[in-house]
CSV table of C-alpha atoms and ligand atoms in Angstrom, one decimal:
chain,number,residue,atom,x,y,z
A,1,UNK,CA,0.0,0.0,0.0
A,2,UNK,CA,1.3,3.5,-0.9
A,3,UNK,CA,1.6,5.6,2.3
A,4,UNK,CA,2.1,9.3,1.8
A,5,UNK,CA,4.3,9.7,4.9
A,6,UNK,CA,6.7,7.0,3.8
A,7,UNK,CA,7.9,9.6,1.2
A,8,UNK,CA,7.8,12.6,3.6
A,9,UNK,CA,9.9,10.7,6.2
A,10,UNK,CA,12.8,10.5,3.8
A,11,UNK,CA,13.5,13.7,5.7
A,12,UNK,CA,14.7,12.7,9.1
A,13,UNK,CA,13.0,14.3,12.1
A,14,UNK,CA,10.6,16.0,9.8
A,15,UNK,CA,8.5,17.7,12.5
A,16,UNK,CA,11.5,18.7,14.6
A,17,UNK,CA,11.6,18.7,18.4
A,18,UNK,CA,8.7,17.7,20.7
A,19,UNK,CA,6.7,20.5,22.3
A,20,UNK,CA,8.2,21.4,25.7
A,21,UNK,CA,4.6,21.7,27.0
A,22,UNK,CA,4.0,18.0,26.1
A,23,UNK,CA,7.2,16.9,27.7
A,24,UNK,CA,6.5,18.9,30.8
A,25,UNK,CA,3.2,17.1,31.1
A,26,UNK,CA,4.7,13.7,30.9
A,27,UNK,CA,7.6,14.6,33.2
A,28,UNK,CA,5.0,15.1,35.9
A,29,UNK,CA,3.3,11.7,35.5
A,30,UNK,CA,4.1,8.4,37.2
A,31,UNK,CA,6.6,6.5,35.1
A,32,UNK,CA,5.1,3.1,35.9
A,33,UNK,CA,2.4,3.7,33.3
A,34,UNK,CA,1.8,2.8,29.7
A,35,UNK,CA,1.5,5.3,26.8
A,36,UNK,CA,0.0,4.7,23.4
A,37,UNK,CA,1.1,7.2,20.7
A,38,UNK,CA,-1.4,6.9,17.9
A,39,UNK,CA,0.1,8.2,14.6
A,40,UNK,CA,3.6,8.4,16.2
A,41,UNK,CA,5.3,9.1,12.9
A,42,UNK,CA,9.1,9.0,13.3
A,43,UNK,CA,8.8,9.0,17.1
A,44,UNK,CA,9.1,12.7,17.7
A,45,UNK,CA,7.1,12.3,20.9
A,46,UNK,CA,7.3,8.5,21.5
A,47,UNK,CA,11.1,8.5,21.8
A,48,UNK,CA,11.5,11.3,24.4
A,49,UNK,CA,8.5,9.9,26.4
A,50,UNK,CA,10.2,6.5,26.4
A,51,UNK,CA,13.4,8.2,27.5
A,52,UNK,CA,11.6,9.5,30.5
A,53,UNK,CA,10.9,5.9,31.5
A,54,UNK,CA,7.4,5.2,30.3
A,55,UNK,CA,6.5,2.0,28.5
A,56,UNK,CA,5.5,3.4,25.1
A,57,UNK,CA,3.7,1.9,22.1
A,58,UNK,CA,3.8,3.9,18.9
A,59,UNK,CA,1.5,3.0,16.1
A,60,UNK,CA,1.6,4.4,12.6
A,61,UNK,CA,0.8,3.2,9.1
A,62,UNK,CA,4.2,4.5,7.8
A,63,UNK,CA,6.6,1.6,7.9
A,64,UNK,CA,9.4,4.2,7.2
A,65,UNK,CA,8.5,6.2,10.3
A,66,UNK,CA,8.2,3.1,12.5
A,67,UNK,CA,11.6,1.8,11.3
A,68,UNK,CA,13.3,5.1,12.0
A,69,UNK,CA,11.7,5.2,15.5
A,70,UNK,CA,12.6,1.6,16.3
A,71,UNK,CA,16.2,2.1,15.2
A,72,UNK,CA,16.6,4.8,17.9
A,73,UNK,CA,14.8,2.6,20.4
A,74,UNK,CA,17.2,-0.3,19.7
A,75,UNK,CA,20.3,1.8,20.0
A,76,UNK,CA,19.2,3.4,23.2
A,77,UNK,CA,17.5,0.2,24.5
A,78,UNK,CA,14.2,2.2,25.1
A,79,UNK,CA,11.0,0.6,26.4
A,80,UNK,CA,9.3,1.4,23.1
A,81,UNK,CA,7.3,-0.9,20.8
A,82,UNK,CA,6.5,0.1,17.2
A,83,UNK,CA,3.4,-1.2,15.4
A,84,UNK,CA,2.7,-0.6,11.7
A,85,UNK,CA,-1.0,-0.4,11.4
A,86,UNK,CA,-4.1,1.7,10.7
A,87,UNK,CA,-4.9,3.4,14.0
A,88,UNK,CA,-8.6,3.5,13.1
A,89,UNK,CA,-8.6,-0.3,13.3
A,90,UNK,CA,-7.4,-0.4,16.9
A,91,UNK,CA,-9.6,-2.2,19.5
A,92,UNK,CA,-7.3,-2.9,22.4
A,93,UNK,CA,-7.1,0.4,24.3
A,94,UNK,CA,-7.9,-0.7,27.8
A,95,UNK,CA,-4.4,-1.5,28.8
A,96,UNK,CA,-3.1,2.1,28.4
A,97,UNK,CA,-2.9,5.0,30.9
A,98,UNK,CA,-2.2,7.7,28.3
A,99,UNK,CA,-3.3,8.0,24.7
A,100,UNK,CA,-1.5,10.6,22.7
A,101,UNK,CA,-2.8,12.0,19.5
A,102,UNK,CA,-0.4,14.7,18.2
A,103,UNK,CA,-1.4,16.5,15.0
A,104,UNK,CA,-3.8,13.7,14.0
A,105,UNK,CA,-7.0,15.6,13.5
A,106,UNK,CA,-7.9,18.2,11.0
A,107,UNK,CA,-11.7,18.0,10.9
A,108,UNK,CA,-11.9,18.9,7.2
A,109,UNK,CA,-15.4,18.5,5.7
A,110,UNK,CA,-14.5,15.1,4.3
A,111,UNK,CA,-12.8,13.7,7.4
A,112,UNK,CA,-14.8,15.3,10.2
A,113,UNK,CA,-17.3,12.5,10.9
A,114,UNK,CA,-14.8,9.8,10.7
A,115,UNK,CA,-12.4,11.6,13.1
A,116,UNK,CA,-15.2,12.5,15.6
A,117,UNK,CA,-16.3,8.8,15.6
A,118,UNK,CA,-12.8,7.7,16.1
A,119,UNK,CA,-12.4,9.9,19.2
A,120,UNK,CA,-15.7,8.6,20.5
A,121,UNK,CA,-14.5,5.0,20.0
A,122,UNK,CA,-11.3,5.8,21.9
A,123,UNK,CA,-13.2,7.3,24.8
A,124,UNK,CA,-15.5,4.2,24.9
A,125,UNK,CA,-12.7,1.7,24.9
A,126,UNK,CA,-10.1,3.3,27.3
A,127,UNK,CA,-10.2,2.4,31.0
A,128,UNK,CA,-11.3,4.7,33.8
A,129,UNK,CA,-8.4,7.0,34.8
A,130,UNK,CA,-6.8,6.9,31.3
A,131,UNK,CA,-5.8,10.3,29.9
A,132,UNK,CA,-6.1,11.4,26.3
A,133,UNK,CA,-3.7,14.1,25.2
A,134,UNK,CA,-4.6,16.0,22.0
A,135,UNK,CA,-2.1,18.3,20.4
A,136,UNK,CA,-3.9,20.1,17.6
A,137,UNK,CA,-3.3,23.1,15.3
A,138,UNK,CA,-5.4,26.0,16.5
A,139,UNK,CA,-6.8,27.2,13.1
A,140,UNK,CA,-10.3,27.4,11.8
A,141,UNK,CA,-12.8,25.4,13.7
A,142,UNK,CA,-10.5,22.5,14.7
A,143,UNK,CA,-10.3,23.3,18.4
A,144,UNK,CA,-14.0,24.1,18.6
A,145,UNK,CA,-14.9,20.7,17.0
A,146,UNK,CA,-12.5,18.9,19.3
A,147,UNK,CA,-13.9,20.7,22.4
A,148,UNK,CA,-17.5,19.8,21.4
A,149,UNK,CA,-16.5,16.2,20.9
A,150,UNK,CA,-14.9,15.8,24.3
A,151,UNK,CA,-17.3,18.1,26.2
A,152,UNK,CA,-20.3,16.2,25.0
A,153,UNK,CA,-19.0,13.1,26.7
A,154,UNK,CA,-20.0,13.2,30.4
A,155,UNK,CA,-17.4,10.5,31.2
A,156,UNK,CA,-14.5,12.9,30.6
A,157,UNK,CA,-12.9,15.4,32.9
A,158,UNK,CA,-11.0,18.2,31.4
A,159,UNK,CA,-7.6,18.6,33.0
A,160,UNK,CA,-5.6,21.0,30.9
A,161,UNK,CA,-5.9,23.3,27.9
A,162,UNK,CA,-2.6,25.0,26.9
A,163,UNK,CA,-1.8,27.3,24.0
A,164,UNK,CA,1.6,27.4,22.5
A,165,UNK,CA,3.4,28.2,19.3
A,166,UNK,CA,4.9,25.4,17.2
A,167,UNK,CA,7.8,26.4,14.9
A,168,UNK,CA,8.3,24.2,11.8
A,169,UNK,CA,11.6,24.5,10.0
A,170,UNK,CA,12.1,22.9,6.7
A,171,UNK,CA,15.8,22.0,6.7
A,172,UNK,CA,15.9,21.4,2.9
A,173,UNK,CA,14.4,24.8,1.9
A,174,UNK,CA,15.3,26.8,5.0
A,175,UNK,CA,11.6,27.7,5.2
A,176,UNK,CA,10.4,28.5,8.7
A,177,UNK,CA,6.8,28.8,9.8
A,178,UNK,CA,4.9,29.1,13.0
A,179,UNK,CA,1.4,28.0,14.0
A,180,UNK,CA,-0.8,28.3,17.0
A,181,UNK,CA,-1.2,25.0,18.8
A,182,UNK,CA,-3.3,23.7,21.6
A,183,UNK,CA,-2.7,20.8,24.0
A,184,UNK,CA,-5.9,19.5,25.5
A,185,UNK,CA,-5.8,16.8,28.2
A,186,UNK,CA,-8.8,14.9,29.4
A,187,UNK,CA,-9.3,12.0,31.8
A,188,UNK,CA,-12.0,9.3,31.8
B,201,SAM,C1,1.1,15.1,10.9
B,201,SAM,S1,1.9,13.5,11.2
B,201,SAM,C2,2.2,13.6,12.9
B,201,SAM,C3,3.2,12.5,13.4
B,201,SAM,C4,3.5,12.6,14.9
B,201,SAM,N1,2.3,12.5,15.7
B,201,SAM,C5,4.1,13.9,15.3
B,201,SAM,O1,3.5,14.8,15.8
B,201,SAM,O2,5.3,14.0,15.0
B,201,SAM,C6,0.6,12.4,11.0
B,201,SAM,C7,1.0,10.9,11.1
B,201,SAM,O3,-0.2,10.1,11.2
B,201,SAM,C8,-0.1,9.0,10.5
B,201,SAM,N2,-1.4,8.5,10.1
B,201,SAM,C9,-2.4,9.2,9.6
B,201,SAM,N3,-3.5,8.5,9.5
B,201,SAM,C10,-3.2,7.3,10.0
B,201,SAM,C11,-3.9,6.1,10.2
B,201,SAM,N4,-5.2,6.0,9.8
B,201,SAM,N5,-3.3,5.0,10.7
B,201,SAM,C12,-2.0,5.1,11.1
B,201,SAM,N6,-1.3,6.2,11.0
B,201,SAM,C13,-1.9,7.3,10.4
B,201,SAM,C14,0.8,9.4,9.3
B,201,SAM,O4,1.4,8.3,8.7
B,201,SAM,C15,1.8,10.3,10.0
B,201,SAM,O5,2.9,9.7,10.5
């Protein structure tokens, strides 16, 4: 199957460094817990979270991204597992304490229903006490739709909502751009 990101990930560390806000959040959590990074890409988040001592599973349909992530995991002997799969097919979510979804939702007209249903499926399948961490670009109606989706579920408690700026640097072209981002954390 042709996977768009397999081509993009010819550029190493395409998305650059993890957000400090996200790392600060994990630094404060108990390290005896399990993290699932859905759409982990090249491991921009999964690798540093595993370095903190969490047992991390990263899932992505890009084999190239998973291979790059697992190469680092092997060299550093990190508690990190990579799975090449379609995240929308996942059923086993009850074993995790944290579900991370970084830059995974865009809520375009075509994708909105599917994405909202997927979030609802995650909420239904995670155990009580599990956190979901959404990092999402704050443009258009994205945050509004995400908020509506989580706030309409009475099982969720909202723990954090942080704004920050993400700087993207294209090493090949030298192009640099910034975008407003949000990190929203909820707990079931
Ligand atoms: C914008 S990138 C974000 C990667 C990573 N979360 C980060 O922030 O660095 C989106 C990632 O989601 C993956 N992806 C998109 N839809 C997917 C799906 N249905 N199943 C598995 N991976 C998917 C892509 O392959 C890509 O690696």
